[in-house]
Coordinates of C-alpha atoms in Angstrom, one line a residue:
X22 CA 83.7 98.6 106.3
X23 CA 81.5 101.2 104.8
X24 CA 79.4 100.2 101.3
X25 CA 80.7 102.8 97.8
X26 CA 78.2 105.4 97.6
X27 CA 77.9 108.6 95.9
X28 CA 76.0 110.1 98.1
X29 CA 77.0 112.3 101.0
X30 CA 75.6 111.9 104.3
X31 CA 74.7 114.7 106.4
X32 CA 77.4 115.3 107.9
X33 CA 79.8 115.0 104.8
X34 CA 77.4 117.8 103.2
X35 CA 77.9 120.0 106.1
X36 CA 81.6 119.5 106.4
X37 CA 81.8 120.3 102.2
X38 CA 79.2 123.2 102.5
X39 CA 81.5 125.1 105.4
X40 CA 84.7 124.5 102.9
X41 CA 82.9 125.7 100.0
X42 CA 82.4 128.7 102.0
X43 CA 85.9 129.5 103.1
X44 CA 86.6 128.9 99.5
X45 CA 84.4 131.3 98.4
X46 CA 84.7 134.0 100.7
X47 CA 88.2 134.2 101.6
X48 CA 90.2 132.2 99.2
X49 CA 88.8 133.6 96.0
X50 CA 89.0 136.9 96.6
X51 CA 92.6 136.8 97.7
X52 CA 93.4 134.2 94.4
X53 CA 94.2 137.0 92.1
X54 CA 96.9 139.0 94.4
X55 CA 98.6 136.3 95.6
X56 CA 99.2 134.9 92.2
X57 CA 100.5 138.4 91.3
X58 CA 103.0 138.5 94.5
X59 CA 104.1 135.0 94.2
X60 CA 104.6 134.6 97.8
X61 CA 103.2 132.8 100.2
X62 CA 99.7 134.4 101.7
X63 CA 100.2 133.7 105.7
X64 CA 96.7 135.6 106.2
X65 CA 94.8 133.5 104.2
X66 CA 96.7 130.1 106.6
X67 CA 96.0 131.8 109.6
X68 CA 92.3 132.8 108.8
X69 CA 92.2 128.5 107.7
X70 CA 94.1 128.2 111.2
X71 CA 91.5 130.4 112.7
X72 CA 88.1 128.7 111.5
X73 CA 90.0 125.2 112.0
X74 CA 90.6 123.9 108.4
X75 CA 94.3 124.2 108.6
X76 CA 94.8 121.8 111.6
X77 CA 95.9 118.7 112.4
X78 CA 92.0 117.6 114.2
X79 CA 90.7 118.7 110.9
X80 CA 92.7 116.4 108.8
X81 CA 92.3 113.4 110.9
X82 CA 88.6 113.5 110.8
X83 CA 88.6 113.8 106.9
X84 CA 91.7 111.0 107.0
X85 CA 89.3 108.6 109.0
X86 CA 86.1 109.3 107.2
X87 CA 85.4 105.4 106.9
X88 CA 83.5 105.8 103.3
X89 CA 87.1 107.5 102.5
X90 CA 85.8 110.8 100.8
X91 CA 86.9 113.0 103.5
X92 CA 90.1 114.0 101.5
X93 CA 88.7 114.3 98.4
X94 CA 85.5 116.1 99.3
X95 CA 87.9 119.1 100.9
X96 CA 90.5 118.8 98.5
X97 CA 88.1 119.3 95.8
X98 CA 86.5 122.3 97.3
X99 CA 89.7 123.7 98.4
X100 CA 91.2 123.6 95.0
X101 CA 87.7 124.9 93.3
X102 CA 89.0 128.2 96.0
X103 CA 92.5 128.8 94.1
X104 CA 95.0 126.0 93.3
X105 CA 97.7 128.1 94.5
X106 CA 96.6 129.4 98.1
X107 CA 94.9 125.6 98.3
X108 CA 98.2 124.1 98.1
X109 CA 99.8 126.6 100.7
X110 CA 96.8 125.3 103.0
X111 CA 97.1 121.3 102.7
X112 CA 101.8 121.3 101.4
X113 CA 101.6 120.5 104.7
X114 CA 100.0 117.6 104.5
X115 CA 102.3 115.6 102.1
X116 CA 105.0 115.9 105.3
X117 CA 102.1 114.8 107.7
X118 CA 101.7 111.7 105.4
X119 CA 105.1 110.9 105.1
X120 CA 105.4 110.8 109.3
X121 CA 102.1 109.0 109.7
X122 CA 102.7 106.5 106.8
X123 CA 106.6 105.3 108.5
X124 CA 106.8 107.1 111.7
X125 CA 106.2 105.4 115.0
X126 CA 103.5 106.5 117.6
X127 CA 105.8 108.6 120.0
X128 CA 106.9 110.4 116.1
X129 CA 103.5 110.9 115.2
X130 CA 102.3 113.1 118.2
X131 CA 105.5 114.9 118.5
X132 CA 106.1 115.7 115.2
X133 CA 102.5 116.2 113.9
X134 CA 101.7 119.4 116.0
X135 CA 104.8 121.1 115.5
X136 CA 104.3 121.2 111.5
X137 CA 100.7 123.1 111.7
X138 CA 101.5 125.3 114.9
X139 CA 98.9 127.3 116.4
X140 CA 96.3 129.7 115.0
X141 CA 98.2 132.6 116.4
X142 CA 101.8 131.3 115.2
X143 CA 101.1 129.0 112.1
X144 CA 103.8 126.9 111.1
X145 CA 104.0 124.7 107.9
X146 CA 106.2 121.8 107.0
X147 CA 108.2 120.2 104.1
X148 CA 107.8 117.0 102.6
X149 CA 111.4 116.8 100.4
X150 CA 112.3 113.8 98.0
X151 CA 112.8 115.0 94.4
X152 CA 116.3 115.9 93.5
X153 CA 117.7 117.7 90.5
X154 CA 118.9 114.7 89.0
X155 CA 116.1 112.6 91.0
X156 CA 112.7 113.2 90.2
X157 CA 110.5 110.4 88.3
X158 CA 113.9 108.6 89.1
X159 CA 114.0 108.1 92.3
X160 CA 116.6 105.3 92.1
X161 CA 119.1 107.7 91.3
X162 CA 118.6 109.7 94.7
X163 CA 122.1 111.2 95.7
X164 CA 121.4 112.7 99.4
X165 CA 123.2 110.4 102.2
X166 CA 122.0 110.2 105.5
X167 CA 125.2 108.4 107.1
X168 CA 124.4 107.2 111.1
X169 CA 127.3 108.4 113.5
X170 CA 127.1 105.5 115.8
X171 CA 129.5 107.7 118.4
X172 CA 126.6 110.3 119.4
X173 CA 123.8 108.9 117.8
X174 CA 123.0 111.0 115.1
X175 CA 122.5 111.0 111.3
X176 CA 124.4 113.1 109.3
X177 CA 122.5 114.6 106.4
X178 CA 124.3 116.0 102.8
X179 CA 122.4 116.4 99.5
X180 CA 120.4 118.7 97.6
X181 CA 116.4 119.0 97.5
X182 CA 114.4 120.4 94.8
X183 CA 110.4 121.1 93.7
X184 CA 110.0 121.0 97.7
X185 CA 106.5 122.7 99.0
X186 CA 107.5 124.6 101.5
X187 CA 111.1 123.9 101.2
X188 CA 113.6 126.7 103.5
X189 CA 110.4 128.1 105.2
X190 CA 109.1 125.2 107.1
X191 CA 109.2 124.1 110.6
X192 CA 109.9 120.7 109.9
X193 CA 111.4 119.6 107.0
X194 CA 110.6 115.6 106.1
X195 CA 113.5 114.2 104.1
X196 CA 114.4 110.8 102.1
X197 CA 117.9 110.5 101.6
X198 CA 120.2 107.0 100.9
X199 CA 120.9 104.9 103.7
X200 CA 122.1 101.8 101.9
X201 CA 123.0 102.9 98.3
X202 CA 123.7 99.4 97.5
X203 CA 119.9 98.2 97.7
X204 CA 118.8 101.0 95.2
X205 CA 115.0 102.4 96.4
X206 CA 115.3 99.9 99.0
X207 CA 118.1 101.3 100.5
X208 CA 115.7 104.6 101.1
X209 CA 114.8 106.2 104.4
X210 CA 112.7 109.4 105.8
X211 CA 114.2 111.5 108.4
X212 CA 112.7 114.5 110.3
X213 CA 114.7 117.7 110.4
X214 CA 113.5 119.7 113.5
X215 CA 113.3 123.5 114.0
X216 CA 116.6 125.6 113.4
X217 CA 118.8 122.2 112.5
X218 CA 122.0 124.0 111.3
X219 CA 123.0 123.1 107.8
X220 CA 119.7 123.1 106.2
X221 CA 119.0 125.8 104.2
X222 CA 116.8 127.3 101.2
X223 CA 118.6 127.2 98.2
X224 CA 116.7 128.4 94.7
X225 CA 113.2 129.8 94.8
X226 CA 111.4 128.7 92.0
X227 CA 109.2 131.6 89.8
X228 CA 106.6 129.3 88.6
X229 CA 104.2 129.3 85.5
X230 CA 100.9 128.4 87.7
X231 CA 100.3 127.5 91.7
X232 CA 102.0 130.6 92.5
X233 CA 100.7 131.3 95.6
X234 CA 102.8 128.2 96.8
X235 CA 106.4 128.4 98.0
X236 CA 108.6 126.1 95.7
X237 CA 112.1 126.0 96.5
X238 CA 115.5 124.1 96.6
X239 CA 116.7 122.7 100.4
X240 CA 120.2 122.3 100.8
X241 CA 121.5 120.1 103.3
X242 CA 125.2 120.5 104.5
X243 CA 126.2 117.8 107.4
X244 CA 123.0 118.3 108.7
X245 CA 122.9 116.8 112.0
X246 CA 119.8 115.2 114.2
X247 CA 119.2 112.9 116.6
X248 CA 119.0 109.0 115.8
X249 CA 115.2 109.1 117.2
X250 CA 114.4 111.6 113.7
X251 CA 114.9 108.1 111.7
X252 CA 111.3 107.9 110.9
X253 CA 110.1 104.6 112.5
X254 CA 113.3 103.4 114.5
X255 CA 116.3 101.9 113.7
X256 CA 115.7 98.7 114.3
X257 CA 113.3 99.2 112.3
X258 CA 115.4 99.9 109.3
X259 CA 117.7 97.5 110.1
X260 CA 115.7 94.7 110.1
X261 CA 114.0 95.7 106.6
X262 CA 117.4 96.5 105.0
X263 CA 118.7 92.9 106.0
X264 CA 115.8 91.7 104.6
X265 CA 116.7 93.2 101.3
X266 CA 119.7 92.3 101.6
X267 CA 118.5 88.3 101.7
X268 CA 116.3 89.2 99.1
X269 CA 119.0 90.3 97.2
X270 CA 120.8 87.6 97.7
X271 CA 118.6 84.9 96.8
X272 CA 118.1 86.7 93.5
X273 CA 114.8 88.8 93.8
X274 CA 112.0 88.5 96.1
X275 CA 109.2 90.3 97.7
X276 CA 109.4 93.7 96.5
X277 CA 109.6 96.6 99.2
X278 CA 108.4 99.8 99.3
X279 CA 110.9 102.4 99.7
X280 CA 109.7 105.6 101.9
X281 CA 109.2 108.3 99.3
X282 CA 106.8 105.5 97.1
X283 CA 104.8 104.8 100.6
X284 CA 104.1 109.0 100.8
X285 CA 103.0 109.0 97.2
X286 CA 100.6 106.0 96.7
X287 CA 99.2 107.4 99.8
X288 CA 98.2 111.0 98.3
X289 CA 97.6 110.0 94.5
X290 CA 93.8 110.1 95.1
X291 CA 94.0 113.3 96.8
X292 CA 96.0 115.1 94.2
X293 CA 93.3 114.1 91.7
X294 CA 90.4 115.6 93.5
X295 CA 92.4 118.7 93.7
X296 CA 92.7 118.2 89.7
X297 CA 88.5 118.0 90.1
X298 CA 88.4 121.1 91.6
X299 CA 90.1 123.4 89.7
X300 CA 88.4 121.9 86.3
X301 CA 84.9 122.2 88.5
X302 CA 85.7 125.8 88.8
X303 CA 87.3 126.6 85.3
X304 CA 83.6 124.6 83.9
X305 CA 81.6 126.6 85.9
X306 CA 83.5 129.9 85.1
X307 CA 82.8 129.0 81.1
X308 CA 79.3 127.8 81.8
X309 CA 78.2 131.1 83.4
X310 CA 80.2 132.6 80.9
X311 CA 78.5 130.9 77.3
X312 CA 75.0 131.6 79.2
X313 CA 75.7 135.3 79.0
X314 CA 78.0 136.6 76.6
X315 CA 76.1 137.1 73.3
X316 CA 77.2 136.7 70.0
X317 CA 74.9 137.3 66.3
X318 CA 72.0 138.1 68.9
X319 CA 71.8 135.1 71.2
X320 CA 74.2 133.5 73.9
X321 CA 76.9 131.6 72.4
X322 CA 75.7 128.5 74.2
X323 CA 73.2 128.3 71.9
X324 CA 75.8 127.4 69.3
X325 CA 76.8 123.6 69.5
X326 CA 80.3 124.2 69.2
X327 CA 80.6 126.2 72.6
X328 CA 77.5 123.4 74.1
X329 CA 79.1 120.2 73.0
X330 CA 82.3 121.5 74.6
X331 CA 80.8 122.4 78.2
X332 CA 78.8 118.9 77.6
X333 CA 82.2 116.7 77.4
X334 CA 84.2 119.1 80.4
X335 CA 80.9 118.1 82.7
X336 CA 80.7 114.3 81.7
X337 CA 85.0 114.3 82.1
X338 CA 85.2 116.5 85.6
X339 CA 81.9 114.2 86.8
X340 CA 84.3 110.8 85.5
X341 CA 87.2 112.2 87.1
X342 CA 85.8 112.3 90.5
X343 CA 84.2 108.7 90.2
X344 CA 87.8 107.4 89.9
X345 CA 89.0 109.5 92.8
X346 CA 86.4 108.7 94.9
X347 CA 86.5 104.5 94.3
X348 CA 90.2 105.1 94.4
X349 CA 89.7 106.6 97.8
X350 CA 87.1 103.9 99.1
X351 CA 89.3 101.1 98.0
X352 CA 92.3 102.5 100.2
X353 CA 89.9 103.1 103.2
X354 CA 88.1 99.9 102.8
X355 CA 91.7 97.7 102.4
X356 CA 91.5 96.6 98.9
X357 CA 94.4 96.7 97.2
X358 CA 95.0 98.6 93.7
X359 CA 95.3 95.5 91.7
X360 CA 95.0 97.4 88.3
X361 CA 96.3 100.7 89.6
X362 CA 93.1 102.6 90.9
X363 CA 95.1 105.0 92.7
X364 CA 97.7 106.0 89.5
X365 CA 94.4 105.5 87.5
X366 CA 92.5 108.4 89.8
X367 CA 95.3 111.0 89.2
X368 CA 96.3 110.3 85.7
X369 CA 92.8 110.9 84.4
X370 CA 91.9 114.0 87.0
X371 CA 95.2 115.4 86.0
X372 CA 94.5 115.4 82.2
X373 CA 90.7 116.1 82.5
X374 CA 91.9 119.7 84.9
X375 CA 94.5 120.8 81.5
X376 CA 92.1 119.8 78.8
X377 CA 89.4 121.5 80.7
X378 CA 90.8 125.0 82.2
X379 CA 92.5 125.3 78.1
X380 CA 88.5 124.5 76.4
X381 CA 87.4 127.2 79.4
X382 CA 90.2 129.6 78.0
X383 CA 89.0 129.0 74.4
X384 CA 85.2 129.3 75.5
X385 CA 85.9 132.9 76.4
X386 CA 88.2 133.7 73.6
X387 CA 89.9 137.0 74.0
X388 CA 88.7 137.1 77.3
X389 CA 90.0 133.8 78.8
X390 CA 93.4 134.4 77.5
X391 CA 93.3 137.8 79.9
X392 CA 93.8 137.6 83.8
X393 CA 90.7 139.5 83.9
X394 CA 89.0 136.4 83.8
X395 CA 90.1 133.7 86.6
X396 CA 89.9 130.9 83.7
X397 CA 94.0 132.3 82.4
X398 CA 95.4 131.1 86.4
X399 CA 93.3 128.0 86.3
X400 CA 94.8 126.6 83.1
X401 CA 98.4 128.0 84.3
X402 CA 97.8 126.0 87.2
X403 CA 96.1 123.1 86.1
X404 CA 99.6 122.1 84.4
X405 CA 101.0 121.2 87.7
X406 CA 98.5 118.1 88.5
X407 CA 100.3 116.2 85.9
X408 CA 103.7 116.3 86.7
X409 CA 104.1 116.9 90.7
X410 CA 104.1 113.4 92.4
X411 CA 104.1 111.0 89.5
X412 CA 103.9 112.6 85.8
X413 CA 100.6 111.4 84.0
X414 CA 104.0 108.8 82.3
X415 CA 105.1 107.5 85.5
X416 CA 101.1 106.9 86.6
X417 CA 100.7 105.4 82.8
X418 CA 104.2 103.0 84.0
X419 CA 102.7 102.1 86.6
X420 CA 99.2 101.1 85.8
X421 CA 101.0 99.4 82.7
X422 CA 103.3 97.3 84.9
X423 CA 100.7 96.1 87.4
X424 CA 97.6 95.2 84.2
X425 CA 100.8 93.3 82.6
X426 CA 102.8 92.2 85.6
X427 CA 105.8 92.8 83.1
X428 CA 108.6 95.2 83.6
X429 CA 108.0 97.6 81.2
X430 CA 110.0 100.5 80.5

């Protein structure tokens, strides 16, 4: 087990100094278009395709970096790029997650491949859970997945929505009601393969920031696949839904993890170093900015008003990351989140990336409230971090219930 540092080896700062670079040479340029177009920018995927960053091999190494900081290092500089091409880069992931975290071996390396594609034909996948009347709430989940014992298959019906990817994916991940007496428990993922009729794109969403990333509606209408797309087995999920069922019984129990709760404790950590990276760039943006822009005859750094401002964005963004990164340790290293550390690392990224990108916007007055200035997209965007996979309430629930052990509502 590696020791908590802060400090990169060599090979971490060489791996973070090549991604800064894609970030800045190919993602920035392209931020301001793609924004504009609100579509999603397959050049920019291929060229991350290309130079090996969008890739499975690339996300493994990062995933078994044993100090943990692999993610969060490239998340961080990804995000510093553009929040919105970033996310178009690693949506992927979230379905990659989702298959590695319940899938079984033979899943995993069938699966996997198939969501990323090839440099010359990229693909990208969908990781789809939240539901128009489902989204904090997972309890109240409405897609069936109903298991046709005759030609074993599993028939799909429900609507997705806020899906990454959602309609133009290769594979589509979904979590959908198996057991809708057991609540979450009664919760499992399924993979929808390539061309499955009766899954299609319903609503595209026109967002107010991460534009750049496809956000749609998935509609699934008896949607059938083959028993072997139940991530991890069915005896498998058999033998965990009698369980519950015991549990249940007895009156209570062990709790158990339903499948979409499994995906998200697993990226919390990573979505806050995204958070990092768009405050890191909205600071530096401001910093540059109060160094040169002059006002009564000298910078307006030189006033503390704008230099106690860029003073508390630094010490937040720099506090931020600490939590990410011992959040990220602590899941590499085995030690359980006994006060929250994950939920803590992405409700205090989250807020730290919209309290900074709106003091950047108010550093450059006029000019920040402009898309001139990259500083306008980065608080647009920066509003995302605290709603998409847990709002900053549910991670304050959460890291509530488990200081207090109570069930606090």
């Amino acid at each position: 087990m590696a020791e908590f540092t802060m400090d990169l080896n060599d090979d971490q700062k060489q791996v973070r100094d090549w991604i800064h670079g894609f970030a800045a040479d190919v993602i920035r340029p392209a931020a301001a278009e793609w924004d504009e177009r609100e579509e999603t920018p397959w050049p920019v995927i291929q060229e991350a395709a290309k130079v090996g960053i969008y890739s499975l091999d690339f996300y493994a190494q990062q995933f078994f970096d044993p100090t943990g900081l692999g993610i969060p290092m490239a998340m961080e500089e990804l995000f510093w790029g553009d929040a919105g091409i970033a996310l178009s880069i690693v949506g992927t992931g979230l379905a990659a997650i989702g298959v590695v975290a319940n899938g079984t071996e033979e899943q995993i390396g069938t699966w996997i491949p198939q969501m990323y594609g090839t440099p010359d034909d990229v693909k990208v996948a969908a990781f789809c859970s939240s539901e128009p009347d489902a989204g904090s709430d997972v309890g109240a989940m409405r897609t069936r997945a109903v298991y046709d014992r005759a030609t074993d298959e599993w028939v799909l019906n429900g609507t997705k929505t806020w899906a990454t990817n959602g309609g133009i994916a290769n594979v589509h991940i979904v979590v959908a009601v198996v057991d809708p007496e057991l609540g979450t428990k009664g919760h499992a993922s399924f993979i929808v393969p390539p061309g499955t009729r009766g899954l299609s794109q319903g609503q595209k969403f026109k967002k107010h920031g991460i534009r750049a990333s496809h956000t749609a509606e998935v509609v699934l209408e008896d949607v059938r696949i083959p028993g072997s797309c139940l991530l991890g087995g069915k005896e498998k999920l058999d033998e965990r839904l009698a369980r519950a069922h015991e549990r249940a019984k007895a009156g209570g129990g062990e709790r158990v993890k339903n499948a979409a709760m499994a995906t998200f404790e697993a990226s919390r950590p990573a979505v806050g170093a995204m958070a990092v990276g768009t405050a890191r760039a909205a600071y530096e943006v401001a910093l540059d900015y109060a160094k040169t822009r002059t006002q009564f005859g000298r910078p307006i750094i030189d006033n503390q008003g704008v230099a106690f401002q860029l003073a508390d964005m630094r010490t937040s963004i720099d506090a931020a990351r600490l939590l990410v990164w011992r959040a990220s340790w602590m899941a590499v290293a085995g030690k359980p989140f006994t006060s929250a550390e994950g939920s803590m690392s992405k409700l205090f990224a989250s807020e730290t990336a919209k309290k900074v990108t709106a003091q950047a916007v108010q550093i450059l007055g006029g000019n920040g409230f402009t898309r001139e200035y990259p500083v306008e997209r980065m608080h647009r965007d920066s509003a995302i971090y605290t709603i998409f996979e847990g709002t900053s309430e549910i991670q304050r629930l959460v890291i509530a219930r488990t200081l207090s052990g109570m069930p606090i509502r």
